[in-house]
CSV table of C-alpha atoms in Angstrom, one decimal:
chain,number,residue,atom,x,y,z
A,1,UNK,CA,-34.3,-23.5,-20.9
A,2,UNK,CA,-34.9,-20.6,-23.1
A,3,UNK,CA,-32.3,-19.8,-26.5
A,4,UNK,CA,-31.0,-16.9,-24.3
A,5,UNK,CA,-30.5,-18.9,-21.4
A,6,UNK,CA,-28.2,-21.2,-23.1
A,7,UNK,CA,-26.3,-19.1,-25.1
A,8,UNK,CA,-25.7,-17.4,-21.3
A,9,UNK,CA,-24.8,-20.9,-20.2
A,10,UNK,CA,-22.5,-21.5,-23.1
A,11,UNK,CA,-20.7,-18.1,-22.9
A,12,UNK,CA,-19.9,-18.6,-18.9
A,13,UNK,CA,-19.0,-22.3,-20.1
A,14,UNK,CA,-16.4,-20.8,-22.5
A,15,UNK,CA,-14.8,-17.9,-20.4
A,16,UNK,CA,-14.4,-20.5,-17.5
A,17,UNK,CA,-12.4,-22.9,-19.8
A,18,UNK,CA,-10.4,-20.4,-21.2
A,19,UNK,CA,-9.9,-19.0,-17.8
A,20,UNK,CA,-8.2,-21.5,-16.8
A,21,UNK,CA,-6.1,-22.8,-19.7
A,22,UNK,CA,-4.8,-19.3,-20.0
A,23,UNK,CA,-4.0,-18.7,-16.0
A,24,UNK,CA,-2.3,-22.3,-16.1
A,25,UNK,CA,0.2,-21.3,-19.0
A,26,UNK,CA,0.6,-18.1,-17.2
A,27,UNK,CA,2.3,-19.2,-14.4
A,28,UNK,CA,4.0,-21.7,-16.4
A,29,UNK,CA,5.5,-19.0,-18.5
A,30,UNK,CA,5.5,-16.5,-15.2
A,31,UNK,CA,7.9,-18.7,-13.3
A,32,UNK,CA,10.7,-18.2,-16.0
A,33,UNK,CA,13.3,-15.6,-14.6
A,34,UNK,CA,13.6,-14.5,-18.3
A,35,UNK,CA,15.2,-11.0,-17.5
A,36,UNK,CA,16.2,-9.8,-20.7
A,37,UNK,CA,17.7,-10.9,-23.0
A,38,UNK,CA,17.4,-14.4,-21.5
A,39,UNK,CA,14.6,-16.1,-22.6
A,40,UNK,CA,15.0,-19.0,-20.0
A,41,UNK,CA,12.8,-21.6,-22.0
A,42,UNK,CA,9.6,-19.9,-22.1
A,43,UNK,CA,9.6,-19.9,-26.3
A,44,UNK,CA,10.3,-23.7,-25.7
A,45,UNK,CA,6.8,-23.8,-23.8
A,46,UNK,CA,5.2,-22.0,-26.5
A,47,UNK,CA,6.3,-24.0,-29.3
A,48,UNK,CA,5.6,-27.4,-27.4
A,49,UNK,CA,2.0,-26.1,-27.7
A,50,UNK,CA,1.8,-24.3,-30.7
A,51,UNK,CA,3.5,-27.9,-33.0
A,52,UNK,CA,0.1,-29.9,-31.4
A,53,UNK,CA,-1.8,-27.3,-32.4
A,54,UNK,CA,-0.7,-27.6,-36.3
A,55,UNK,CA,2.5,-24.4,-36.2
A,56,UNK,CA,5.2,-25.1,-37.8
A,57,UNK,CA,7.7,-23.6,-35.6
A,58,UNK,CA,11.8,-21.7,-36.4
A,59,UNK,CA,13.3,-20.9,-33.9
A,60,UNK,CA,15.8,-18.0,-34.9
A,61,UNK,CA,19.0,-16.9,-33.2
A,62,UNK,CA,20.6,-13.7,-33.7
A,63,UNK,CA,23.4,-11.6,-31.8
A,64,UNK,CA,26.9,-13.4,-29.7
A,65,UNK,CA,26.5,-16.5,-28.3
A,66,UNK,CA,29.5,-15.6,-25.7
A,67,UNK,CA,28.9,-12.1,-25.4
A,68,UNK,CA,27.1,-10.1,-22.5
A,69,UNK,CA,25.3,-7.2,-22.8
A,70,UNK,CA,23.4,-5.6,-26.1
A,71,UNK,CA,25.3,-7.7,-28.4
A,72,UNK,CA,24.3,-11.2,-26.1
A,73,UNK,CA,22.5,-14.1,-28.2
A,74,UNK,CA,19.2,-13.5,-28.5
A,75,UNK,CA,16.0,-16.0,-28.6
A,76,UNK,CA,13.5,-15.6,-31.2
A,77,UNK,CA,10.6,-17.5,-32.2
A,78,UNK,CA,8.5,-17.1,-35.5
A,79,UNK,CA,5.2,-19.8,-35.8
A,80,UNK,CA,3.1,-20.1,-38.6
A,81,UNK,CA,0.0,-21.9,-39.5
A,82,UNK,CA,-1.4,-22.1,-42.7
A,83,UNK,CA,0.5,-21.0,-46.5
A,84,UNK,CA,-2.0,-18.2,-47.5
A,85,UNK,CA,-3.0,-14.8,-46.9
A,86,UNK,CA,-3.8,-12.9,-45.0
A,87,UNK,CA,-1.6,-13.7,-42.1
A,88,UNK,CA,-3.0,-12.7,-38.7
A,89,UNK,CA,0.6,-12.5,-36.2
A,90,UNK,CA,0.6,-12.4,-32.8
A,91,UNK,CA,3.5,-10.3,-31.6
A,92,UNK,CA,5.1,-10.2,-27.7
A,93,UNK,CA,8.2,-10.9,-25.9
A,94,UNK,CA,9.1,-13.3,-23.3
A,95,UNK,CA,11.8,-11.1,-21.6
A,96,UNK,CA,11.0,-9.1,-18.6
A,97,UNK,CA,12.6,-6.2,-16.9
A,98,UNK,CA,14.6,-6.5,-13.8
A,99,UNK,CA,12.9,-6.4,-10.3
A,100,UNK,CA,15.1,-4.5,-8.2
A,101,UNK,CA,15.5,-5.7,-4.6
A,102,UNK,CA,13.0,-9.0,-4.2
A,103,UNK,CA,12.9,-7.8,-0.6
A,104,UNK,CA,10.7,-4.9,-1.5
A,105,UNK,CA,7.9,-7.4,-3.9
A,106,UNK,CA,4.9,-8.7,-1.8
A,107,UNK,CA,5.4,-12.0,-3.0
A,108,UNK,CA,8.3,-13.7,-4.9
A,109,UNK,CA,8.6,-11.8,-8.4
A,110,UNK,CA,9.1,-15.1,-9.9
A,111,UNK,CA,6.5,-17.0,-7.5
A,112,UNK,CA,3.7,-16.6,-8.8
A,113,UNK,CA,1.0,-16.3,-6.7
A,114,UNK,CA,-3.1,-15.9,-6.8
A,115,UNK,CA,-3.5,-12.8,-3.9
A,116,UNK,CA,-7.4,-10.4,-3.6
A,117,UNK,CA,-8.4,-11.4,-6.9
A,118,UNK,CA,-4.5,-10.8,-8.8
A,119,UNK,CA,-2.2,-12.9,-10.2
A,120,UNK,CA,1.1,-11.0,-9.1
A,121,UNK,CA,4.7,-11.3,-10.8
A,122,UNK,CA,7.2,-9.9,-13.1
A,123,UNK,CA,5.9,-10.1,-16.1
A,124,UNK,CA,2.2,-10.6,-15.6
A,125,UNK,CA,1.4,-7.5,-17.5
A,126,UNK,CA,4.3,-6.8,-19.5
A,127,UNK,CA,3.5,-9.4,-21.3
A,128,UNK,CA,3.4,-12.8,-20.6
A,129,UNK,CA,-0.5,-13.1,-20.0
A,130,UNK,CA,-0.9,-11.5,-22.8
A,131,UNK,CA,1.5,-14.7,-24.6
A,132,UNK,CA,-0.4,-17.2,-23.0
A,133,UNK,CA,-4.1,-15.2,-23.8
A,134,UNK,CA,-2.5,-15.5,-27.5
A,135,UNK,CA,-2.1,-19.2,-27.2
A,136,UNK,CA,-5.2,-20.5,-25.8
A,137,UNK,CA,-7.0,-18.2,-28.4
A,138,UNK,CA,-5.4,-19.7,-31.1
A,139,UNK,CA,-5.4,-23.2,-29.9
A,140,UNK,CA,-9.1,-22.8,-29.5
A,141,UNK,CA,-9.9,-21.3,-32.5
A,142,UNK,CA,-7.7,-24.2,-34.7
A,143,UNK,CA,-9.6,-26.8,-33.0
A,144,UNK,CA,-13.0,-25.5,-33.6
A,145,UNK,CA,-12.1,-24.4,-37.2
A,146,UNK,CA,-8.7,-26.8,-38.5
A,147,UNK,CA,-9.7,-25.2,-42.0
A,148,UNK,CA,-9.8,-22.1,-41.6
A,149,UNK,CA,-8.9,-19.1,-44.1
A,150,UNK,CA,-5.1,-17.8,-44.2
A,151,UNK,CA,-2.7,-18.2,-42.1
A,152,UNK,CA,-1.9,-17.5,-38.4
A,153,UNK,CA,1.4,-16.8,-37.0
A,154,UNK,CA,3.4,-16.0,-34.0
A,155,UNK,CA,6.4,-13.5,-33.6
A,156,UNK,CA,7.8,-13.8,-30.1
A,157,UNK,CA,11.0,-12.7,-28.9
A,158,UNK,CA,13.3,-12.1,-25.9
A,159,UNK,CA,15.2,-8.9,-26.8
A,160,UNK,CA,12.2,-6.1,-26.3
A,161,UNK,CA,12.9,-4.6,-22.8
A,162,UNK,CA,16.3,-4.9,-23.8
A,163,UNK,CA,18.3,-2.6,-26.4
A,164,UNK,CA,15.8,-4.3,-29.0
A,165,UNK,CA,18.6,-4.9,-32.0
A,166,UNK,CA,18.7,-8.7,-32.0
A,167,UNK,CA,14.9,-9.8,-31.6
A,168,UNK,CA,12.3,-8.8,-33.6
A,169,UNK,CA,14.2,-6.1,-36.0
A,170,UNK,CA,15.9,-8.9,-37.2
A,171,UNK,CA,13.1,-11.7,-37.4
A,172,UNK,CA,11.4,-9.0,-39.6
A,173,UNK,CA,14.4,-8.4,-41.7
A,174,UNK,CA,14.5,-12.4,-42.7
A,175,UNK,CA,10.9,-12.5,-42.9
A,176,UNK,CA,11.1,-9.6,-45.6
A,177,UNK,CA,14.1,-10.9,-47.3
A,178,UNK,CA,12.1,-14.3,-48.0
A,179,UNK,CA,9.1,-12.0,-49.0
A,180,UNK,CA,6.5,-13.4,-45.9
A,181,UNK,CA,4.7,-10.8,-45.5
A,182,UNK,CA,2.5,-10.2,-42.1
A,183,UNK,CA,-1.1,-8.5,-42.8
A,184,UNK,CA,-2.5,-7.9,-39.7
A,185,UNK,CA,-0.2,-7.8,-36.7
A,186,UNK,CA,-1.8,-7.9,-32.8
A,187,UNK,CA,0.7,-6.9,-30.0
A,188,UNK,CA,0.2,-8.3,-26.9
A,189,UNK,CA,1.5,-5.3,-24.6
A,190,UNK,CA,-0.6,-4.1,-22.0
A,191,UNK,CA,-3.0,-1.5,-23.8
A,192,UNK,CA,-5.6,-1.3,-21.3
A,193,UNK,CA,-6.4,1.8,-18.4
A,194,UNK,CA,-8.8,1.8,-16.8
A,195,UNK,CA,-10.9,-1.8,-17.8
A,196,UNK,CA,-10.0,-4.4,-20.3
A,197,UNK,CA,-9.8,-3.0,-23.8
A,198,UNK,CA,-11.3,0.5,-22.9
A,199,UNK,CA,-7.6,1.6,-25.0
A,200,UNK,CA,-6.1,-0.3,-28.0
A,201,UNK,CA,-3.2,1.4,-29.2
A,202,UNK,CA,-3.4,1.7,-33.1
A,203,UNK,CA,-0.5,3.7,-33.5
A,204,UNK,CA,2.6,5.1,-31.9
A,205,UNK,CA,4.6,8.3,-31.3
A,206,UNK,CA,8.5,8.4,-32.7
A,207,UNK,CA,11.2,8.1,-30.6
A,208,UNK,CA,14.2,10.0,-31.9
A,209,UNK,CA,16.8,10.5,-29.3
A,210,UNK,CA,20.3,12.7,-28.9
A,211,UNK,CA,23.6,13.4,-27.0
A,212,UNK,CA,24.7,16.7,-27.1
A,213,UNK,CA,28.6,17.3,-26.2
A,214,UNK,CA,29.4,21.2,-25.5
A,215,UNK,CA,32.9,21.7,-25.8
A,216,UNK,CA,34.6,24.6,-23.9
A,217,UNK,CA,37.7,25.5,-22.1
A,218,UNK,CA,38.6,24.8,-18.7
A,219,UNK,CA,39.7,27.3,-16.8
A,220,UNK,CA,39.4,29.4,-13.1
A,221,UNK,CA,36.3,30.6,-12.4
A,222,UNK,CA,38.2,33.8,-11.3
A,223,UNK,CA,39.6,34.0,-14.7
A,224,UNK,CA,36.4,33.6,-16.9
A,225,UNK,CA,38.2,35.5,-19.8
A,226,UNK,CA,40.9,32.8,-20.4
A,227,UNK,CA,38.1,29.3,-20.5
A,228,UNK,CA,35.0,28.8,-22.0
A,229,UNK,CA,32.3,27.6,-20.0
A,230,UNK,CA,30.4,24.8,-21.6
A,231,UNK,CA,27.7,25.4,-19.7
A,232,UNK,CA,26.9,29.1,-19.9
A,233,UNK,CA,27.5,28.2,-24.1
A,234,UNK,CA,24.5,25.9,-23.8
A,235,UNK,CA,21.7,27.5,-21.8
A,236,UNK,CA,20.0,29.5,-24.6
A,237,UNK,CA,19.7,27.2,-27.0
A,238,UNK,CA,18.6,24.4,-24.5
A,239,UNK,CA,15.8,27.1,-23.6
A,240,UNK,CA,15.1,27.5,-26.7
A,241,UNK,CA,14.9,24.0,-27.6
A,242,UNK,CA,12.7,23.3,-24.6
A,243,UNK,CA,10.2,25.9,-25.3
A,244,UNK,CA,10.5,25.6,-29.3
A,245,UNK,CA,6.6,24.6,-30.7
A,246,UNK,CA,7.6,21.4,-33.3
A,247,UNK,CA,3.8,20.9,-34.7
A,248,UNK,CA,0.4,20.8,-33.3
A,249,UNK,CA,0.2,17.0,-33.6
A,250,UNK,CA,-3.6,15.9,-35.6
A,251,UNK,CA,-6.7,13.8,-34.9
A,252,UNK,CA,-4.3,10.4,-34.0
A,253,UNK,CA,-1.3,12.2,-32.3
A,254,UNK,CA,-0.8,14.7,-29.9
A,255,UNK,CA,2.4,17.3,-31.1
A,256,UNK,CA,5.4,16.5,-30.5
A,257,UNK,CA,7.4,17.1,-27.8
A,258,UNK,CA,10.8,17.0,-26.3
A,259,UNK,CA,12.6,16.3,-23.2
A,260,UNK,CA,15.6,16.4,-21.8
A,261,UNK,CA,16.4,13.6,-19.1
A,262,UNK,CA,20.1,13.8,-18.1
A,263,UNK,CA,22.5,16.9,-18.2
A,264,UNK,CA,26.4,16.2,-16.8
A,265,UNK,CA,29.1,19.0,-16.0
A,266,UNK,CA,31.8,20.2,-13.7
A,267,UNK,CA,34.3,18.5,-12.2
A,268,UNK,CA,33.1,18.4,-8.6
A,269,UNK,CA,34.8,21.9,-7.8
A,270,UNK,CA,33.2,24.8,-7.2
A,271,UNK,CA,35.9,26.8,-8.9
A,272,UNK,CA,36.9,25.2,-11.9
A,273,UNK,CA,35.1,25.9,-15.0
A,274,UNK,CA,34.3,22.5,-16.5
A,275,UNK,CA,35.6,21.5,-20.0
A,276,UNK,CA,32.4,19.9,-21.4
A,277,UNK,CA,28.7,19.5,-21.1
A,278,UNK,CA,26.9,16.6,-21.7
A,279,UNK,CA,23.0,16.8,-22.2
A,280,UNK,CA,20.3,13.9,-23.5
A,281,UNK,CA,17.3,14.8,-24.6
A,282,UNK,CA,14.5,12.7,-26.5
A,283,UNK,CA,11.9,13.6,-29.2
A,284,UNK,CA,8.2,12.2,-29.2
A,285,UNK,CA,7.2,12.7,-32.5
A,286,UNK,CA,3.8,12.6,-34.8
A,287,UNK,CA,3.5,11.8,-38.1
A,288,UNK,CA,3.2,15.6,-38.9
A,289,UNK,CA,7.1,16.2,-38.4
A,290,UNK,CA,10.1,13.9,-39.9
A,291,UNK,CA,12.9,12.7,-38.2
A,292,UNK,CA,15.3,15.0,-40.9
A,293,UNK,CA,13.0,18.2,-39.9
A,294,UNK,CA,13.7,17.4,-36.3
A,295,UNK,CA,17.5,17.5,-37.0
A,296,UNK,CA,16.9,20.7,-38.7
A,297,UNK,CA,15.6,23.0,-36.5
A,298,UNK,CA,17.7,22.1,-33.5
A,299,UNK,CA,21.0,22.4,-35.6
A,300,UNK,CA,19.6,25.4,-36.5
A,301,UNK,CA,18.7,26.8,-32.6
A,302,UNK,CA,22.3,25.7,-31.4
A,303,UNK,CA,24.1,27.1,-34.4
A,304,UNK,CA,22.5,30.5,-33.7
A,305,UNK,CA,23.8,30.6,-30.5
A,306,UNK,CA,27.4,28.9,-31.0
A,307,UNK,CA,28.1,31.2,-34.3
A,308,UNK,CA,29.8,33.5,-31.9
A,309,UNK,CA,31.0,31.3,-29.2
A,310,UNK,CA,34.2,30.2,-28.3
A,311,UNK,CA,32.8,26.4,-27.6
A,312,UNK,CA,31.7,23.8,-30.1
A,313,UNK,CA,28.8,21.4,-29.8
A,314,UNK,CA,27.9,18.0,-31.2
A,315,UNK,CA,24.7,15.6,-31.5
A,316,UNK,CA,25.0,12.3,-31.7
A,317,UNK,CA,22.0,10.9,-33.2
A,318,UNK,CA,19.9,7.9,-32.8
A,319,UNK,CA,16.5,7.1,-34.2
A,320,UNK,CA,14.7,4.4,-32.0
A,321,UNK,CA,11.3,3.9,-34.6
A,322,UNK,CA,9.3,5.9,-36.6
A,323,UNK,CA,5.6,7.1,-36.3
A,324,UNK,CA,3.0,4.7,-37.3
A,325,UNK,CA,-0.4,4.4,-37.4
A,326,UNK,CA,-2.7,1.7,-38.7
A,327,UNK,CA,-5.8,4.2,-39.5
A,328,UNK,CA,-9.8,2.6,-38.8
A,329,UNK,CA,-10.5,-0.4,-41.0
A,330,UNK,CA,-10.9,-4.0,-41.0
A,331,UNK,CA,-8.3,-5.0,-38.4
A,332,UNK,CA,-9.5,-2.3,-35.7
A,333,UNK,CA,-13.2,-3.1,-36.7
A,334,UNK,CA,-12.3,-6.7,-35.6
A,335,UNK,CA,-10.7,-5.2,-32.5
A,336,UNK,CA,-13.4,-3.6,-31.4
A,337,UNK,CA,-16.0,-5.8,-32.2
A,338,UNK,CA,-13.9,-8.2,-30.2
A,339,UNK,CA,-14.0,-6.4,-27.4
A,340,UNK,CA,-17.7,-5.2,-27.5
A,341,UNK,CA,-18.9,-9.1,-27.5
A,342,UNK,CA,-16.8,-10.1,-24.8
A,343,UNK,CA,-17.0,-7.4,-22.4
A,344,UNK,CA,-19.2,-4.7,-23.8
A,345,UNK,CA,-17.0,-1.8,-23.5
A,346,UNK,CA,-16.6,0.3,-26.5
A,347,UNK,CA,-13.3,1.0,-27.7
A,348,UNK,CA,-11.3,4.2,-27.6
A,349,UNK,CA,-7.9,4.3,-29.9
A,350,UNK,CA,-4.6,5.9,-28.9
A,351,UNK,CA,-1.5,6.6,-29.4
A,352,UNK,CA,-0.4,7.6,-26.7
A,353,UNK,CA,2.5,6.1,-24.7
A,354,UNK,CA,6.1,4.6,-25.1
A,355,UNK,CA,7.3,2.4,-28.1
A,356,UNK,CA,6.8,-1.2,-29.3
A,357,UNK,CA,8.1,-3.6,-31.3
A,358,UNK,CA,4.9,-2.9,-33.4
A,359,UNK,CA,7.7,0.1,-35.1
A,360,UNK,CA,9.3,-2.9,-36.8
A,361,UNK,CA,6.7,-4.7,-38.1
A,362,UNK,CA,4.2,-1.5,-39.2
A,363,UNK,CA,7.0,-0.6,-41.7
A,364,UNK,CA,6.3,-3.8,-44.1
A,365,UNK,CA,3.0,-2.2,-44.8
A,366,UNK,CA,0.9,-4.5,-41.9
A,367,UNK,CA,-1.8,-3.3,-40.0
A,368,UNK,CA,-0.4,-3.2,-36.4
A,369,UNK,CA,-2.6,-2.6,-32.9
A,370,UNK,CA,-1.6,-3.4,-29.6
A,371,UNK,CA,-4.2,-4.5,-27.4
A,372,UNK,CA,-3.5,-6.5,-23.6
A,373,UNK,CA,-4.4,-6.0,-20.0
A,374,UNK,CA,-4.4,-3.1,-17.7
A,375,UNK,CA,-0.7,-1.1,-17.6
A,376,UNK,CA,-1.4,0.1,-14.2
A,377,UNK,CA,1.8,-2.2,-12.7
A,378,UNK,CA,4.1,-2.5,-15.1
A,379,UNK,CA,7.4,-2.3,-14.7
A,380,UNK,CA,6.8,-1.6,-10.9
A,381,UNK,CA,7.5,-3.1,-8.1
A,382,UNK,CA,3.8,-5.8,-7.2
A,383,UNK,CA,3.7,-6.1,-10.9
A,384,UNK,CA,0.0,-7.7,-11.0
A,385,UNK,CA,-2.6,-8.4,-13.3
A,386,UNK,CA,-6.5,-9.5,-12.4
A,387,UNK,CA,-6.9,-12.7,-13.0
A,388,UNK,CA,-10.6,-12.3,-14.5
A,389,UNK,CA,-9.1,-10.4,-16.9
A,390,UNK,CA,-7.3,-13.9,-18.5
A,391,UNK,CA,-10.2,-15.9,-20.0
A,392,UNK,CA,-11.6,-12.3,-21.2
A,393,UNK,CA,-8.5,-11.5,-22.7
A,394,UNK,CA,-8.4,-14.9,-25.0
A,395,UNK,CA,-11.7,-14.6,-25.7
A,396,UNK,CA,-10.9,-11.5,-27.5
A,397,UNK,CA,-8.2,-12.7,-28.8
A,398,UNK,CA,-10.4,-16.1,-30.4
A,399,UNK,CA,-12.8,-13.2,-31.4
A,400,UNK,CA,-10.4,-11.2,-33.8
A,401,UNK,CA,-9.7,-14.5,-35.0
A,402,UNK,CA,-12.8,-15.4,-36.5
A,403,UNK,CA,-13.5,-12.3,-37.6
A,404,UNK,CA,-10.5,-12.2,-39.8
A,405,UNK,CA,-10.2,-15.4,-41.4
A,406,UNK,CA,-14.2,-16.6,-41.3
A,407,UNK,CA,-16.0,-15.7,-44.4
């Protein structure tokens, strides 16, 4: 057998055991319900496997241990092997989103089940294949190299499809207040479009959203003169705010943008004029505008128009992360390499898309990217992932590894 021949042998070797390790914790991790916040024992999987592997493992609890809702208890799990720098983390959440009526899923959401070359559940792409790709990668790469360089960690939480205030905001916040810093920081979430890896995401859009309250009168609509209609006050400046130009984005981001999702009025009678207006509206934002400039100019739009006006307005405010972007260098360079070895597809880098928890961690000063399986299903209904795409997928993973922390 030629040199080429066996290095063929052992590559097909490789991907076939860490095909199946990784589809095995899969669906171990896959049959959790863990519908956010609740992590439903998943973490306690992943620590099980991550102690043998040599992780010393905290788990860390933040939020109400009796309450419901945003402020519920939340699961968190933070792994480290290794004392010294850098620190490569691994970064995903156990929680899924909810799956509407079961009726309408082709198989059980929470069944998971091996169907024309898928592996189909709630959570198979967003993210727990992407958690289990992380720990076969790592588990392989510790046993073939116990002494490696620097350290390797894991930050895994429950609370990211949720209103994301107790999970990883807060495992970053004690991590920085005992000065443990993360260098290079790899999100699981599902990156890829078309093929695995064709898209890592090495940066991300702000999200800075807002509740505007118009104030008026109510009144007759016969008897215009004595109300104030809150919604007549609020057209020109919502037309102006929709068609306002914020910046021409640059060579990472497109500009930013702005939308409004949800406007309320009225009172269900075609002739009263309403007392208020409520609008929301959200900001997508590069790192060419600030959140302050943002606040600016649309205070300045709506106080042109409502200078005159007999109706008042308000914004509530709330900033959900900032820009980032982790610019080419070593950690994208390992990325890509990665990728190239494994499936031979070059890498494109984006920034497109929604937010992360990457937003909480890039802030330290880490380099973040996110890089996982194809997004095509997630969130829907026959959320599914291909299963080929497993043992690839920790392969990659093994492969930013070693070219990180071997000299």
């Amino acid at each position: 057998m030629s040199d080429s021949d066996k290095n063929l042998t052992s590559q097909s070797h490789q991907q076939a055991t860490h095909q199946q390790a990784t589809l095995d914790l899969s669906i171990a991790l896959l049959e959790r319900p863990s519908v956010t916040p609740d992590d439903d024992g998943c973490q306690d999987i992943l620590s099980e496997r991550l102690t043998q592997a040599g992780f010393d493992c905290e788990f860390m609890y933040y939020g109400n241990r009796q309450a419901k809702g945003e402020h519920a208890e939340v699961k968190n799990l933070w792994a480290r092997r290794g004392t010294t720098n850098p620190v490569i983390c691994f970064a995903g959440h156990t929680d899924v989103v909810p799956t509407g009526d079961e009726k309408n899923w082709t198989y059980p959401p929470f069944t998971p089940t091996i169907a024309d070359g898928y592996l189909w559940a709630r959570g198979a792409a967003d993210m727990k294949t992407g958690i289990a790709a992380f720990t076969v990668a790592a588990e392989r790469f510790v046993a073939n190299h116990p002494e490696h360089n620097g350290s390797i960690a894991f930050l895994i939480t429950s609370d990211e499809e949720g209103p994301s205030i107790n999970g990883t905001v807060k495992v970053v916040e004690t991590l920085e207040a005992r000065n443990e810093k993360i260098t290079y920081c790899l999100v699981g979430e599902p990156s890829s479009t078309d093929t695995l890896g064709d898209i890592i995401k090495n940066g991300r859009r702000g999200s800075l959203g807002a509740v505007l309250t118009v104030t008026g009168k109510q009144g007759h609509v016969a008897y215009p003169h004595l109300a104030s209609n809150p919604i007549h006050a609020a057209m020109s400046a919502l037309a102006e705010l929709t068609n306002a130009t914020w910046d021409n984005g640059n060579d990472y981001f497109p500009a930013t943008s702005l939308q409004i999702s949800n406007i309320n009025s009225g009172t269900g009678a075609t002739n009263v004029i309403p007392e208020t207006l409520e609008a929301v509206f959200n900001f997508r934002f590069s790192t060419e505008t600030t959140e302050d400039e943002l606040k600016a100019k649309t205070h300045a739009i709506f106080d042109k128009y409502f200078a005159d006006s007999k109706a008042a307005y308000d914004i509530h405010w709330k900033l959900s992360g900032q820009p980032f972007l982790t610019p080419e260098g070593k950690l994208v360079s390992a990325c890509q390499q990665a990728i190239k070895s494994v499936t031979g597809t070059d890498t494109t880098l984006s920034t497109s898309g929604g937010t992360s928890d990457g937003r909480f961690i890039a802030p330290t000063g880490a380099q973040v990217v996110e890089l996982g399986v194809r997004n095509a299903t997630i969130h829907q209904v026959d959320e599914k992932v291909e299963v080929d795409d497993l043992g690839k997928l920790a392969q990659i993973y093994e492969g930013i590894l070693e070219n990180l922390l071997l000299d």
